[in-house]
Coordinates of C-alpha atoms in Angstrom, one line a residue:
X1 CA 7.6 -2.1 23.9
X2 CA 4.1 -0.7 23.3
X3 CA 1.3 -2.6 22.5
X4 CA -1.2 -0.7 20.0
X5 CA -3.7 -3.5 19.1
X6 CA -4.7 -6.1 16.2
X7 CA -5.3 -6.1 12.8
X8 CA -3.9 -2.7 12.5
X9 CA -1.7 -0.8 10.3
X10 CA 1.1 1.8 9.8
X11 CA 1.5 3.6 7.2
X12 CA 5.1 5.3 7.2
X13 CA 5.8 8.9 5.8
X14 CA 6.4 9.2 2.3
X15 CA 5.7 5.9 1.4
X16 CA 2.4 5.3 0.0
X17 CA 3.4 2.2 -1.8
X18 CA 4.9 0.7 1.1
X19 CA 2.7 -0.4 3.9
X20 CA 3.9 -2.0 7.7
X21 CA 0.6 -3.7 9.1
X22 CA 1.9 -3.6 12.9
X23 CA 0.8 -4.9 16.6
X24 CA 3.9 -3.6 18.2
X25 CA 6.4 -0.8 18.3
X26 CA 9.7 -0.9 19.7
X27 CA 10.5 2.6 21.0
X28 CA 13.9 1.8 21.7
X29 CA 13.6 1.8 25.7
X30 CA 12.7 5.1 25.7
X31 CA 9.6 5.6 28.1
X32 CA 6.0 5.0 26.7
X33 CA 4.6 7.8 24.8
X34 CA 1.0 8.5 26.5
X35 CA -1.0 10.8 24.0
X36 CA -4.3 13.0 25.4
X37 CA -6.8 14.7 23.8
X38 CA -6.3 18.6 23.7
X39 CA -9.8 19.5 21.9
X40 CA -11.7 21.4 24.4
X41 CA -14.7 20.6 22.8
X42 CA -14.7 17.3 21.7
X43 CA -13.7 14.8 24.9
X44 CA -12.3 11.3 23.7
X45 CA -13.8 9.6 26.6
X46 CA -17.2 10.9 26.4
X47 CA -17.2 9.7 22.7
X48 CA -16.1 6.3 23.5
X49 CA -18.8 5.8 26.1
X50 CA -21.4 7.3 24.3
X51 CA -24.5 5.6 24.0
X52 CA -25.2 3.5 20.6
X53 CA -28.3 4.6 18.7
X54 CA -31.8 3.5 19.9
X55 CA -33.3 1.0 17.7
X56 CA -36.1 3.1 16.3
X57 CA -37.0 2.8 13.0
X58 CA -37.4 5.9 10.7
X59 CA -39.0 4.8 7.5
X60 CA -42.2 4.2 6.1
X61 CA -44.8 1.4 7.2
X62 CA -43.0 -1.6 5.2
X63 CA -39.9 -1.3 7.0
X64 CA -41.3 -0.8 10.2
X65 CA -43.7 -4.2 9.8
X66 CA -40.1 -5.8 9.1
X67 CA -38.7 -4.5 11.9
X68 CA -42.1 -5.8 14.1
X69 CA -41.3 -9.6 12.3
X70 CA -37.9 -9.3 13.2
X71 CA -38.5 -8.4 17.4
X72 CA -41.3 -11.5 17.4
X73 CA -38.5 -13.6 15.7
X74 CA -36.2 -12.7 18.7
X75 CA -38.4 -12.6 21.5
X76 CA -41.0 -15.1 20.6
X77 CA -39.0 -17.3 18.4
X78 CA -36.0 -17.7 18.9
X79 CA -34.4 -20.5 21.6
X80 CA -32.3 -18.9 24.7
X81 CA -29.5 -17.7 23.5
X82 CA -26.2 -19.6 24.5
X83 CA -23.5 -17.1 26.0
X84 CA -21.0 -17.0 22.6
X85 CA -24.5 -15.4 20.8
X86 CA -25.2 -13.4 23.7
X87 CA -25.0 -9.4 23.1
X88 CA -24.8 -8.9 27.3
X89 CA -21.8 -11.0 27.2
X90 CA -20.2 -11.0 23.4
X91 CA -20.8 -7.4 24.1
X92 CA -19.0 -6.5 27.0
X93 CA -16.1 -5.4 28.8
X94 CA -13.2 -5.1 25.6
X95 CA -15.7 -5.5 23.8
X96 CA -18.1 -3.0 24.6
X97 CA -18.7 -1.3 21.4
X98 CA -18.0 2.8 21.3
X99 CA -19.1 5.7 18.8
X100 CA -17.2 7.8 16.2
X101 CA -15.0 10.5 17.3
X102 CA -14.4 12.8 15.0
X103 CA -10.4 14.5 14.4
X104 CA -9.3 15.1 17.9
X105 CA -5.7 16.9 18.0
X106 CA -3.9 15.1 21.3
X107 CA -0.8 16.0 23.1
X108 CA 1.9 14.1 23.8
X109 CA 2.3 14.5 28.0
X110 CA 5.2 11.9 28.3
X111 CA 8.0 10.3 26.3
X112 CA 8.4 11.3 22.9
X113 CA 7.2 10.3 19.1
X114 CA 10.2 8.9 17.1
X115 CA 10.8 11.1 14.5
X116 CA 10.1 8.3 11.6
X117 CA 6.6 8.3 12.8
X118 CA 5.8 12.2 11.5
X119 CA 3.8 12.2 8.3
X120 CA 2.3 8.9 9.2
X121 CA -0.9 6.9 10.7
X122 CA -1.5 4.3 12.7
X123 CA -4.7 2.3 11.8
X124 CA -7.0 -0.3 13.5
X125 CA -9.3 -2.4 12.5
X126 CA -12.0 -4.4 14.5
X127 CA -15.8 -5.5 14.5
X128 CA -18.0 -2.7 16.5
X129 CA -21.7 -3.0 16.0
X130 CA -23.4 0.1 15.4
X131 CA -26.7 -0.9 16.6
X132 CA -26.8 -3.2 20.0
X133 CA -28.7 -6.2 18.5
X134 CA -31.6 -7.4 20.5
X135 CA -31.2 -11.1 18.8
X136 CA -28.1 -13.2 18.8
X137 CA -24.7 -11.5 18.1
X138 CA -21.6 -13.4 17.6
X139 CA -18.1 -11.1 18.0
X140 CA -17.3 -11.7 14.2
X141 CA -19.7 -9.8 12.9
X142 CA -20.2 -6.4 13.9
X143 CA -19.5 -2.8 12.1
X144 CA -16.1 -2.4 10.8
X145 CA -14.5 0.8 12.7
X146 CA -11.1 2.5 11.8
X147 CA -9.1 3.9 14.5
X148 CA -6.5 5.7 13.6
X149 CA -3.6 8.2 14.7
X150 CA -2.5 10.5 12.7
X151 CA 0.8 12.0 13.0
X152 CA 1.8 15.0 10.8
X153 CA 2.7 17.0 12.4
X154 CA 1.1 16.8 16.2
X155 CA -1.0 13.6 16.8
X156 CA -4.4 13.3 15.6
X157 CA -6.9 10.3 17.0
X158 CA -10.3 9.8 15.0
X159 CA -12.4 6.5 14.8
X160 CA -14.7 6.3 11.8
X161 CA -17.1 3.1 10.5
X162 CA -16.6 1.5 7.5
X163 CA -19.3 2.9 5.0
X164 CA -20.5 -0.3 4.0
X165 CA -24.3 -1.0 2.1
X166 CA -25.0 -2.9 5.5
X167 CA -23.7 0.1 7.6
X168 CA -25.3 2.5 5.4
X169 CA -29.2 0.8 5.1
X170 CA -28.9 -0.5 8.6
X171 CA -28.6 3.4 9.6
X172 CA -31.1 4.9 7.4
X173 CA -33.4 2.1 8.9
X174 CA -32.4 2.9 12.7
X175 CA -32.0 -0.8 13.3
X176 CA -29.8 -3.8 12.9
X177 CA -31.4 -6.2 10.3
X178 CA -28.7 -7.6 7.8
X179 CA -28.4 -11.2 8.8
X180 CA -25.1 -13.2 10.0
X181 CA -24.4 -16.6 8.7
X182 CA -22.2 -17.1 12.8
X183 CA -25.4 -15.8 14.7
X184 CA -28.9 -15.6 12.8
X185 CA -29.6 -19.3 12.2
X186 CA -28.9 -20.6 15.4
X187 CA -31.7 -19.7 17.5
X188 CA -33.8 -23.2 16.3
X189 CA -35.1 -24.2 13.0
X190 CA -38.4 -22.0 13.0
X191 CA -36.6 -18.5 13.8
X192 CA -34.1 -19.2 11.3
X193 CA -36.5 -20.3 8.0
X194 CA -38.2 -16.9 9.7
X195 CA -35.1 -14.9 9.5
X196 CA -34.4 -16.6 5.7
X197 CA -38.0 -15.3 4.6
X198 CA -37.3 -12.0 6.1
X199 CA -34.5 -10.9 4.5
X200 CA -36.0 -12.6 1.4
X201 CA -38.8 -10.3 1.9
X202 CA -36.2 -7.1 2.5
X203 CA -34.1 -8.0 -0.6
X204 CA -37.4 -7.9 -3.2
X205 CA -39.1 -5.4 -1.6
X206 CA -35.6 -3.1 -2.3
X207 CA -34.8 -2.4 1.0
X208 CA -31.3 -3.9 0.5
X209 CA -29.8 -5.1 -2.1
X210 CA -26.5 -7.6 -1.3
X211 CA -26.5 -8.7 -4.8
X212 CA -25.1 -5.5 -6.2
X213 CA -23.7 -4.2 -2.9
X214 CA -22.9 -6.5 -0.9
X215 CA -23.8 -6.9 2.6
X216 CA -19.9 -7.0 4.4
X217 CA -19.1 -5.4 7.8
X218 CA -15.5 -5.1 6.4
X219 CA -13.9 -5.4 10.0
X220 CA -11.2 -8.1 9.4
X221 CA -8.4 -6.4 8.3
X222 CA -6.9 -3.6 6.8
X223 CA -4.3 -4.0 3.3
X224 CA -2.5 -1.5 0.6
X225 CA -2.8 -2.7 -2.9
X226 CA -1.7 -1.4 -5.8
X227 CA -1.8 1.8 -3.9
X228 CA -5.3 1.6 -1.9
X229 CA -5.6 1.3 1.5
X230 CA -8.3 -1.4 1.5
X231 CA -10.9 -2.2 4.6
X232 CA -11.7 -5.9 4.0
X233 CA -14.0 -8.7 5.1
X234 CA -14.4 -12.3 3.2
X235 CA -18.1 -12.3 2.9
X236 CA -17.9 -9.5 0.4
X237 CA -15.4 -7.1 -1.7
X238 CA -12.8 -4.3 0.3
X239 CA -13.7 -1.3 0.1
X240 CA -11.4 1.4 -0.2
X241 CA -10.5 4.0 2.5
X242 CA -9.0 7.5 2.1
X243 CA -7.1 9.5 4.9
X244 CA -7.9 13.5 5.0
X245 CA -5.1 15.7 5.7
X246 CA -7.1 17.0 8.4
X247 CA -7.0 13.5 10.0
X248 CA -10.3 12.5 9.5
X249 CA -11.1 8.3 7.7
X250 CA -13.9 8.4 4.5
X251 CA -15.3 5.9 3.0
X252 CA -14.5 6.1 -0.6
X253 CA -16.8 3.4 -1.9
X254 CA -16.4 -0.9 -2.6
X255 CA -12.8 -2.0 -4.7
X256 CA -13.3 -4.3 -7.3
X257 CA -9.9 -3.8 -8.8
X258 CA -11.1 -3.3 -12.8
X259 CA -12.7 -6.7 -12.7
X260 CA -14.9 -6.9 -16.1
X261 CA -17.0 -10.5 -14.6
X262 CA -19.2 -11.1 -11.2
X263 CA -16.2 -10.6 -8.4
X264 CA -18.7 -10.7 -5.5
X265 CA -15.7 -11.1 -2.3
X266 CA -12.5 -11.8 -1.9
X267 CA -10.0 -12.6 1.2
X268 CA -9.3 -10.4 3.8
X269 CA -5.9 -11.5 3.7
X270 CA -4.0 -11.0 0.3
X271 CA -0.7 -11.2 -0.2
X272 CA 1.5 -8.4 -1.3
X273 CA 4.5 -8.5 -3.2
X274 CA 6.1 -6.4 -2.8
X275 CA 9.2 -6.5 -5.0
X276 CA 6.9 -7.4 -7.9
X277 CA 3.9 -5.0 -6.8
X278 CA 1.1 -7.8 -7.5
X279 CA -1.0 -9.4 -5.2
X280 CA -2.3 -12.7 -5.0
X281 CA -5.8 -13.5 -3.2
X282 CA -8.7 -16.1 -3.7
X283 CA -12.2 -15.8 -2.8
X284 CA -14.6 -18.8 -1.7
X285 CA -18.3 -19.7 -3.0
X286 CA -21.5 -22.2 -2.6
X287 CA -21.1 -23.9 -5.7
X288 CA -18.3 -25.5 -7.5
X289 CA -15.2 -24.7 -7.8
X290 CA -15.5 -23.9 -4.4
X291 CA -12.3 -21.5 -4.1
X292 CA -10.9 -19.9 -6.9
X293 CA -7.2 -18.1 -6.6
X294 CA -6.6 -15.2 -8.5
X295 CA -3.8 -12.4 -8.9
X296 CA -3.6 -8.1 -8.8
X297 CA -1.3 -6.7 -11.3
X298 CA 0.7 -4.2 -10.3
X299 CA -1.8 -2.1 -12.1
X300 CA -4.0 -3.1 -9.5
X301 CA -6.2 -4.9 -11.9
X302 CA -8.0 -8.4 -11.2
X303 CA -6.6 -11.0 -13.5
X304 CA -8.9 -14.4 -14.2
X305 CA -9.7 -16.7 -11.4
X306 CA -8.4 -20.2 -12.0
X307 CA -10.8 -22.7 -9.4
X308 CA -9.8 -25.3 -7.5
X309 CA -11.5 -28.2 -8.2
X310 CA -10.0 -30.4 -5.9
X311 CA -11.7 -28.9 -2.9
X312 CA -14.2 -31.1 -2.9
X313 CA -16.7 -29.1 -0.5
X314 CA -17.0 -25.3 0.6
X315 CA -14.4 -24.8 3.5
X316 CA -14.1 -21.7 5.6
X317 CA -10.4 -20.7 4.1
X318 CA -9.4 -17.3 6.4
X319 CA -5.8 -17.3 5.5
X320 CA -3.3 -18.6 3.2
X321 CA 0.3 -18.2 2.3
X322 CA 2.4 -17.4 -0.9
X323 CA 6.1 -17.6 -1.0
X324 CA 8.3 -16.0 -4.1
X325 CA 7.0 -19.3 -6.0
X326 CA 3.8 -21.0 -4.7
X327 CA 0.8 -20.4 -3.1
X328 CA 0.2 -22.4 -0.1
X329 CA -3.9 -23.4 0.6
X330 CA -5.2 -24.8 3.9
X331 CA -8.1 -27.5 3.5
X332 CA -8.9 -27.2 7.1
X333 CA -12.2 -28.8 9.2
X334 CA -14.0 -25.6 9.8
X335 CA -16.6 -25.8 6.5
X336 CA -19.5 -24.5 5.6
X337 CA -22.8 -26.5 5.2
X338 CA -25.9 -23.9 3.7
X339 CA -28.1 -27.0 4.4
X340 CA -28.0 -26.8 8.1
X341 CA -29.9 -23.3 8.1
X342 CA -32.4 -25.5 7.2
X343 CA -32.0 -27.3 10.4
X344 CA -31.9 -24.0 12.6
X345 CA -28.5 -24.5 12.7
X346 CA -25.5 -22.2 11.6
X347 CA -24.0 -23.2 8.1
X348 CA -20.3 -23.0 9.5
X349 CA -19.2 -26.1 12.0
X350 CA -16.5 -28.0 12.6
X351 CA -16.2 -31.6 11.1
X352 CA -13.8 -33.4 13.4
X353 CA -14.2 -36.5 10.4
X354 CA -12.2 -34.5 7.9
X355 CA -8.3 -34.8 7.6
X356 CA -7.2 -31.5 7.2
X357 CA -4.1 -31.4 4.5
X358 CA -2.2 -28.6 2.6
X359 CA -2.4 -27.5 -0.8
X360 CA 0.9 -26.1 -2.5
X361 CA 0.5 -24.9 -6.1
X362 CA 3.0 -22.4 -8.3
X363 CA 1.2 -19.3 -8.3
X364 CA 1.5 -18.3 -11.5
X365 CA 0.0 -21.2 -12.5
X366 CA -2.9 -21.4 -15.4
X367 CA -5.1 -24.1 -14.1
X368 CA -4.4 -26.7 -10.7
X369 CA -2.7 -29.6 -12.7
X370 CA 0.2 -29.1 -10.7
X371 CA -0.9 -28.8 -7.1
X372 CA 0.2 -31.0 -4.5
X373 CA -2.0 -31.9 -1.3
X374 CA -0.4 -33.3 1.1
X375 CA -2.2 -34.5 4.6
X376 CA -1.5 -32.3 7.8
X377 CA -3.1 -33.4 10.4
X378 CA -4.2 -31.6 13.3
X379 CA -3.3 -28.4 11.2
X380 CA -6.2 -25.7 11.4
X381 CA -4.4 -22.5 10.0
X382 CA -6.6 -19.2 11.3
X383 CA -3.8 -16.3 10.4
X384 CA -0.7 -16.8 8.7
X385 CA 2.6 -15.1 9.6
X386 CA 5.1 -15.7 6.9
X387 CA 6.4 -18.4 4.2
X388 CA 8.9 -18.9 2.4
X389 CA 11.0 -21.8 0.2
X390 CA 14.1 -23.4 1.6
X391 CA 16.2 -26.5 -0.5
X392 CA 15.4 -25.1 -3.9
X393 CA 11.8 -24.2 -3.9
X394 CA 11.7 -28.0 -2.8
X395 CA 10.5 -27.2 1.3
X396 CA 7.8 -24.5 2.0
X397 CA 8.0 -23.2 5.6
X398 CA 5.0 -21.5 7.2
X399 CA 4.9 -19.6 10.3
X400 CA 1.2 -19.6 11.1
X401 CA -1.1 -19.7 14.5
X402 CA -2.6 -23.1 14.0
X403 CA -6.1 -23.6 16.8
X404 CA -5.3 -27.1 18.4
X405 CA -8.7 -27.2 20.0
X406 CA -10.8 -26.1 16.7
X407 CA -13.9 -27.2 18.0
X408 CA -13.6 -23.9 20.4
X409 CA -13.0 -21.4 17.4
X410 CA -16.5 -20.8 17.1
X411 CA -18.1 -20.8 20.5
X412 CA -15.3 -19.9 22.8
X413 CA -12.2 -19.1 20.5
X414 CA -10.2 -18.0 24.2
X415 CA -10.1 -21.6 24.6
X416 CA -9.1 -22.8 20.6
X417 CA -5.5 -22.7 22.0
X418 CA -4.3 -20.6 19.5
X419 CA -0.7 -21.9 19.2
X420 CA 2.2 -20.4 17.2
X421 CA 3.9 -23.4 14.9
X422 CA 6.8 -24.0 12.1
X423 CA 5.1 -26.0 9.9
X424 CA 7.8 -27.7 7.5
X425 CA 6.1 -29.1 3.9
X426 CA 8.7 -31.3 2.0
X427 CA 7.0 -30.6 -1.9
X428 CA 8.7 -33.8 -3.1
X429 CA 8.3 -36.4 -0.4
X430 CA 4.7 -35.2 0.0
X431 CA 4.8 -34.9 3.9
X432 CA 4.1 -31.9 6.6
X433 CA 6.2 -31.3 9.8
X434 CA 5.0 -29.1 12.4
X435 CA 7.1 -27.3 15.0
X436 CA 5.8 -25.4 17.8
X437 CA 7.3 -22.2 18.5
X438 CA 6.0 -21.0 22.1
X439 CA 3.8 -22.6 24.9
X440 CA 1.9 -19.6 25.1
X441 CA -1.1 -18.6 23.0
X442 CA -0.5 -16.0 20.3
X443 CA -2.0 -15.0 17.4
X444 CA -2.3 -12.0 15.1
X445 CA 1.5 -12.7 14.3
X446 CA 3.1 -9.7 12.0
X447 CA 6.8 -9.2 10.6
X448 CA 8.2 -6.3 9.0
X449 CA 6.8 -6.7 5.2
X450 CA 9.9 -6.2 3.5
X451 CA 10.7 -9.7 4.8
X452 CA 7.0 -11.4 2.9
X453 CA 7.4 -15.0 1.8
X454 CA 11.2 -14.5 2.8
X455 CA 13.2 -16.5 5.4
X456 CA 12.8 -13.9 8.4
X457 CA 14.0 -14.5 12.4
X458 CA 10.9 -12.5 14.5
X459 CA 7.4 -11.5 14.5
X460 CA 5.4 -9.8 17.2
X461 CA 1.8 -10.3 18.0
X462 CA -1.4 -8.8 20.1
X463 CA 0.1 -11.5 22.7
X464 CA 3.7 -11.1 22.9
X465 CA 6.7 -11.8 20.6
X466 CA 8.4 -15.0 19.0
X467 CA 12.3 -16.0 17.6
X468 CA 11.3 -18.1 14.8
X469 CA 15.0 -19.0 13.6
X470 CA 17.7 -19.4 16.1
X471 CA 20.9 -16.9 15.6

């Protein structure tokens, strides 16, 4: 078994429509393939520890009195940092971010590729700061990079950023400046009402714009709708990615799926059909109705949102489930409070008050007269695996990684105990079983997607592997 990393994705050969997001690949005992690079000239090591840019800005006198404001906000303002918001430590070892490389053909010097594999790519996904921040930096938030291996027909590795607004005006500026709602505000209540003013200040003075662009890192994950291969975050909308035949990653531009009203964000985890070729999503806002779900046709066109009302304040939804007949919401304790920048404070926390419960509505349904929430406590869903209806449509099963310590997600997420768990929803009787599946901590859980909101036996993870129904 070979471990290739997290939120990625393969895209087989000759399949364009279908799409396997992976963590692992069984190569069928044979010995572990080990791929170099061959380029003479370009050195995969050297790119990966180059240095990041210096933080010098290279525009006229307005951005560069910005850029003054914002080094007095973090070295005269701000509190000391706390180590979850520190870049020497968020920052470092795995997580020591890395520059482009451009197409690098690489040999194969032991093992071999599986033949199924030619004609296809292996993609990545993950957070990767362009700019070392001198402020607070929480792992979240940084630069979505793709890395991805190409093979058709010798194996090609290249690692490209996500061309987003924030990428784009945060490099033509030759600093880090678009603000975080996990890092920003948390350094005390006069650096934060600084940092608000400032990037009010940027914004009208037309130095970025996240109204009609966004201002998304896209780094959370990587899916194929309706035919794109989508780079996604859920602080803004995907935007779309296109593979060269020469093995190279470009940035084709923001997806907004034909939508003809405001569609600011989305999820960066919809759901695929894939015998149907829609896909179902939702998106999350400040003001009532504080989520709205919505459906792509197999068109790949945005259909109207339908808002859940019954969410009665803005929670930080990552993840959700849909089986061949409902759509499965979690109403967890990790919400969002705008107020609290106010206070200095971040707007997402934790509030261990609220009885977290579960949502299941059909979801092809006009309008949320029919949804059922039913309580689940304890039951903080952060990625789910699979779902699927047992009984008649009458019991929804979810295989999802559910964080038993939530109060860690934030600050110290290797302690959340990220657990893998059955949970068991009886529709009728109103009431939520939950089933743990290993000891260990996994997340990132992935099945083959031919078996999506089916009853399926395994999935494999960044932390190992799990039988979910016994044989």
């Amino acid at each position: 078994m070979t471990t290739l990393g997290l939120h990625s994705s393969f895209i087989p050969r000759n399949s364009p429509s279908s799409f396997r997001k992976i963590n692992e690949i069984n190569s069928l005992n044979k010995p572990i393939n080990i791929i170099t690079a061959k380029s003479s000239s370009t050195n995969i090591f050297e790119h990966l520890t180059k240095k990041l840019p210096n933080q010098t800005p290279k525009s006229p006198l307005m951005p560069r009195i910005f850029h003054a404001v914002d080094e007095f906000i973090c070295d005269v303002l701000d509190l000391p940092l706390p180590r979850f918001l520190d870049p020497k430590y968020t920052l470092s070892g795995n997580f020591t971010p890395v520059g482009e490389i451009p197409p690098t053909a690489c040999d194969v010097v032991e093992g071999s590729l599986p033949s199924c594999l030619h004609g296809g790519a292996y993609i990545r996904n993950g957070p990767n700061p362009h700019f070392t921040p001198k402020g607070p930096y929480h792992f979240f938030e940084g630069d979505g990079m793709l890395h991805m291996i190409k093979f058709s027909p010798k194996p090609t590795f290249c690692s490209r950023y996500v061309n987003t607004h924030k990428y784009a005006v945060e490099r033509e500026m030759g600093y880090p400046f678009v603000p975080s709602i996990f890092s920003c505000f948390n350094g005390g209540l006069l650096a934060s009402f600084s940092r608000f003013l400032l990037t009010a200040a940027r914004i009208l003075s037309g130095h970025f714009d996240p109204i009609n662009h966004g201002f998304g890192t896209a780094n959370a994950n990587l899916a194929l709708v309706s035919g794109h291969l989508l780079a996604l975050c859920e602080s803004d909308l995907p935007y779309a990615i296109s593979i060269t035949a020469d093995g190279d990653i470009t940035t084709l531009g923001r997806h907004h799926f034909g939508a003809s009203g405001p569609f600011p964000r989305m999820t960066a985890h919809p759901k695929v059909d894939r015998l149907t070729g829609e896909a179902f999503a939702y998106a999350y806002d400040v003001v009532p109705p504080f989520l709205k779900l919505f459906r792509i046709d197999s068109n790949g066109r945005k259909q109207k949102d339908m808002g859940i009302f019954s969410i009665k304040r803005l929670t930080a939804i990552h993840d959700f489930a849909v089986t061949e007949k409902y759509a499965v919401i979690p109403d967890m304790q990790m919400v969002v409070k705008p107020s609290l920048i106010l206070r200095g404070r971040s707007p997402v926390e934790i509030d261990r008050e609220k009885l977290a419960r579960v949502g299941v509505i059909p979801r092809y349904a006009e309008d949320e007269e029919e949804i059922v929430w039913i309580d689940a406590p304890g039951f903080n869903l952060l990625h789910c695996v699979n779902a699927w209806e047992e009984d008649g449509g009458d019991t929804v099963c979810m295989v999802a990684a559910n964080a038993l310590a939530v109060d860690q997600v934030l600050e110290n997420i290797g302690c959340a105990q990220l657990k893998m768990e059955k949970i068991v929803i009886n529709v009728k009787a109103k009431t939520v079983q939950r089933h743990s599946l290993s000891p260990e901590n996994l997340e990132f859980g992935v099945i083959n997607p031919a078996y999506a909101a089916k009853k399926n036996r395994d999935t494999s993870g960044g932390s190992g592997e799990v039988r979910l129904i016994p044989t």
